[in-house]
Amino acid sequence: ETKMANVDAAFGFIPVRHLSGNGYSRANKYTITSGLAENIFTGDLCIITADGVITPHTATEVNNIGVFAGVSYTNASGEYVYSQYWPSGTTATQIVAYVYDDPYTVFRVQSAGTPAQTNIGNCADVVAGAGSTTTGQSGFEMSGTMSNGTATCKILGVWDGPENALGANAVMEVVINEHLLKDSAGI
């Protein structure tokens, strides 16, 4: 049986399980600065800034807190909004951003490269692709550069999906290696 080539369609980080073997933990609450001029999409890896708020990971930051899973807020018209993504420039109050922040949550994510069996246990950074303002879904993917050096994600294996195999654009299982809740400096 031969599998078709992997589809090149980045979708961000999707939680699949916990490293302990249990289901993954629920998302926890963080906040976003009102007026933040960046979109944050479901599946985007996020960091905590020195101001104690989340923003999207852009390249190689080490203060990663987890993966964005939606937001609720009261908009400038006084209406309660729940959204799959944070629209750039939104002015709001009571902003609650939901983030999968357990450092041992296993995520599936597409690789921008061509992972092989020899990349299991390697690390890779993140490519911060643009998400969709229609669906709210992330465009993030794992960098195609995989090595034994320290980087954002630790590769655990290939995701066992029906249309997925090692090779170009493979979907891999990873944990966030450079995570604020692991052995790391404070911010």
CSV table of C-alpha atoms in Angstrom, one decimal:
chain,number,residue,atom,x,y,z
A,1,GLU,CA,0.0,0.0,0.0
A,2,THR,CA,1.5,3.3,-1.0
A,3,LYS,CA,0.4,6.6,0.6
A,4,MET,CA,-0.2,9.7,-1.4
A,5,ALA,CA,2.2,12.6,-1.0
A,6,ASN,CA,1.6,14.7,2.2
A,7,VAL,CA,-0.4,17.8,1.6
A,8,ASP,CA,1.4,21.1,2.1
A,9,ALA,CA,-1.2,22.9,4.2
A,10,ALA,CA,0.1,24.3,7.5
A,11,PHE,CA,-2.5,24.4,10.3
A,12,GLY,CA,-0.6,25.3,13.4
A,13,PHE,CA,-0.3,23.2,16.5
A,14,ILE,CA,-3.2,20.9,17.4
A,15,PRO,CA,-3.2,19.1,20.8
A,16,VAL,CA,-3.4,15.3,20.5
A,17,ARG,CA,-2.5,13.9,23.9
A,18,HIS,CA,-0.4,14.3,27.0
A,19,LEU,CA,3.1,12.8,27.2
A,20,SER,CA,1.9,10.8,30.3
A,21,GLY,CA,-0.5,8.9,28.1
A,22,ASN,CA,-3.6,10.7,29.4
A,23,GLY,CA,-5.7,13.1,27.4
A,24,TYR,CA,-4.3,16.6,27.1
A,25,SER,CA,-5.1,19.3,29.7
A,26,ARG,CA,-7.6,22.0,29.3
A,27,ALA,CA,-6.6,25.4,28.2
A,28,ASN,CA,-5.8,28.0,30.8
A,29,LYS,CA,-6.5,31.7,30.9
A,30,TYR,CA,-4.1,34.5,29.9
A,31,THR,CA,-4.7,38.0,28.5
A,32,ILE,CA,-3.9,40.1,25.5
A,33,THR,CA,-3.2,43.8,25.4
A,34,SER,CA,-6.2,45.7,24.2
A,35,GLY,CA,-5.4,47.1,20.7
A,36,LEU,CA,-2.6,44.5,20.1
A,37,ALA,CA,-1.8,45.0,16.4
A,38,GLU,CA,-1.3,41.3,15.6
A,39,ASN,CA,-3.7,38.5,14.7
A,40,ILE,CA,-3.4,35.5,17.0
A,41,PHE,CA,-5.0,32.3,15.5
A,42,THR,CA,-6.1,29.0,17.0
A,43,GLY,CA,-3.0,26.8,16.8
A,44,ASP,CA,-0.5,29.7,17.0
A,45,LEU,CA,2.4,29.2,19.4
A,46,CYS,CA,2.4,32.0,21.9
A,47,ILE,CA,4.9,33.7,24.2
A,48,ILE,CA,4.5,35.7,27.4
A,49,THR,CA,6.1,39.2,27.2
A,50,ALA,CA,7.7,41.1,30.0
A,51,ASP,CA,4.3,42.8,30.4
A,52,GLY,CA,2.7,39.5,31.4
A,53,VAL,CA,0.5,39.3,28.2
A,54,ILE,CA,0.6,36.8,25.3
A,55,THR,CA,1.6,37.6,21.7
A,56,PRO,CA,2.4,35.2,18.9
A,57,HIS,CA,5.8,33.5,18.7
A,58,THR,CA,7.6,34.9,15.7
A,59,ALA,CA,10.8,33.0,15.2
A,60,THR,CA,13.1,31.7,18.0
A,61,GLU,CA,11.8,33.0,21.3
A,62,VAL,CA,12.3,30.9,24.4
A,63,ASN,CA,9.6,32.3,26.6
A,64,ASN,CA,6.9,30.1,25.0
A,65,ILE,CA,3.8,29.5,27.1
A,66,GLY,CA,1.7,27.3,24.8
A,67,VAL,CA,-0.7,27.2,22.0
A,68,PHE,CA,-3.6,29.6,21.5
A,69,ALA,CA,-7.1,28.1,21.6
A,70,GLY,CA,-9.5,31.1,21.2
A,71,VAL,CA,-10.4,34.3,23.1
A,72,SER,CA,-13.3,36.0,24.7
A,73,TYR,CA,-13.7,39.7,25.3
A,74,THR,CA,-16.1,42.6,25.6
A,75,ASN,CA,-15.8,44.7,22.5
A,76,ALA,CA,-15.9,48.5,22.2
A,77,SER,CA,-19.7,48.3,21.7
A,78,GLY,CA,-20.1,46.4,25.0
A,79,GLU,CA,-20.9,43.1,23.4
A,80,TYR,CA,-19.4,39.8,24.6
A,81,VAL,CA,-17.5,38.1,21.8
A,82,TYR,CA,-16.0,34.6,21.6
A,83,SER,CA,-13.6,34.2,18.7
A,84,GLN,CA,-11.3,31.5,17.3
A,85,TYR,CA,-8.7,34.2,16.7
A,86,TRP,CA,-7.7,37.6,18.0
A,87,PRO,CA,-8.3,40.2,15.3
A,88,SER,CA,-5.4,42.6,15.0
A,89,GLY,CA,-6.1,46.0,16.6
A,90,THR,CA,-9.2,44.9,18.5
A,91,THR,CA,-10.1,47.3,21.3
A,92,ALA,CA,-11.6,45.4,24.2
A,93,THR,CA,-12.0,44.8,27.9
A,94,GLN,CA,-12.3,41.6,29.9
A,95,ILE,CA,-9.9,39.8,27.5
A,96,VAL,CA,-9.5,36.1,28.3
A,97,ALA,CA,-7.1,34.2,26.0
A,98,TYR,CA,-7.2,30.4,26.2
A,99,VAL,CA,-3.9,28.7,25.9
A,100,TYR,CA,-2.8,25.0,26.1
A,101,ASP,CA,0.1,25.7,28.4
A,102,ASP,CA,1.0,22.3,29.9
A,103,PRO,CA,4.6,21.8,28.8
A,104,TYR,CA,4.0,18.0,28.2
A,105,THR,CA,1.1,18.4,25.9
A,106,VAL,CA,1.9,16.6,22.6
A,107,PHE,CA,0.9,18.5,19.5
A,108,ARG,CA,0.7,17.6,15.8
A,109,VAL,CA,2.2,20.1,13.4
A,110,GLN,CA,3.2,20.1,9.8
A,111,SER,CA,6.9,20.2,9.0
A,112,ALA,CA,8.1,22.8,6.4
A,113,GLY,CA,10.9,20.3,5.5
A,114,THR,CA,11.3,16.6,4.9
A,115,PRO,CA,11.5,14.7,8.2
A,116,ALA,CA,13.1,11.3,8.3
A,117,GLN,CA,13.3,8.6,11.0
A,118,THR,CA,16.7,10.1,12.0
A,119,ASN,CA,15.0,13.3,13.0
A,120,ILE,CA,13.1,11.7,15.9
A,121,GLY,CA,14.5,13.3,19.1
A,122,ASN,CA,15.8,16.4,17.1
A,123,CYS,CA,14.6,19.9,17.8
A,124,ALA,CA,13.2,22.5,15.3
A,125,ASP,CA,12.1,26.1,15.5
A,126,VAL,CA,8.8,27.4,14.2
A,127,VAL,CA,7.8,29.1,11.0
A,128,ALA,CA,5.1,31.7,11.9
A,129,GLY,CA,2.9,31.5,8.8
A,130,ALA,CA,-0.2,33.6,8.4
A,131,GLY,CA,-3.5,32.2,9.6
A,132,SER,CA,-7.0,32.5,8.2
A,133,THR,CA,-9.3,35.3,9.3
A,134,THR,CA,-12.1,33.2,7.8
A,135,THR,CA,-11.6,30.1,9.8
A,136,GLY,CA,-9.4,31.5,12.6
A,137,GLN,CA,-7.0,28.6,12.1
A,138,SER,CA,-3.2,29.1,12.4
A,139,GLY,CA,-0.7,28.9,9.5
A,140,PHE,CA,2.2,28.0,11.8
A,141,GLU,CA,4.4,25.0,11.0
A,142,MET,CA,7.6,23.5,12.3
A,143,SER,CA,10.8,24.6,10.6
A,144,GLY,CA,12.3,22.2,8.0
A,145,THR,CA,15.7,22.7,9.8
A,146,MET,CA,15.9,19.8,12.4
A,147,SER,CA,19.0,19.1,14.4
A,148,ASN,CA,20.4,18.0,17.7
A,149,GLY,CA,20.8,21.6,18.9
A,150,THR,CA,18.3,23.4,21.2
A,151,ALA,CA,15.2,24.8,19.5
A,152,THR,CA,11.5,25.5,20.0
A,153,CYS,CA,10.0,22.0,19.4
A,154,LYS,CA,11.2,18.5,20.3
A,155,ILE,CA,10.2,16.0,17.7
A,156,LEU,CA,8.7,12.8,19.2
A,157,GLY,CA,7.6,11.0,16.1
A,158,VAL,CA,5.5,11.0,13.0
A,159,TRP,CA,1.8,11.6,13.5
A,160,ASP,CA,-0.2,8.4,12.8
A,161,GLY,CA,-2.8,9.8,10.4
A,162,PRO,CA,-4.4,8.3,7.4
A,163,GLU,CA,-2.8,10.6,4.8
A,164,ASN,CA,0.6,11.1,6.5
A,165,ALA,CA,4.0,9.6,6.2
A,166,LEU,CA,7.6,10.6,6.7
A,167,GLY,CA,8.8,12.8,3.9
A,168,ALA,CA,8.1,16.3,2.6
A,169,ASN,CA,5.5,18.2,4.7
A,170,ALA,CA,5.1,15.3,7.1
A,171,VAL,CA,2.9,16.0,10.2
A,172,MET,CA,5.0,15.3,13.3
A,173,GLU,CA,4.2,14.9,17.0
A,174,VAL,CA,6.1,17.4,19.1
A,175,VAL,CA,6.3,18.9,22.6
A,176,ILE,CA,7.3,22.5,23.1
A,177,ASN,CA,10.9,22.2,24.1
A,178,GLU,CA,11.6,25.8,25.0
A,179,HIS,CA,8.7,26.3,27.4
A,180,LEU,CA,8.4,28.9,30.1
A,181,LEU,CA,7.0,26.3,32.6
A,182,LYS,CA,10.0,24.0,32.2
A,183,ASP,CA,13.6,24.6,33.2
A,184,SER,CA,13.9,28.1,32.0
A,185,ALA,CA,14.7,31.6,33.2
A,186,GLY,CA,11.8,33.9,34.2
A,187,ILE,CA,10.8,36.9,32.1
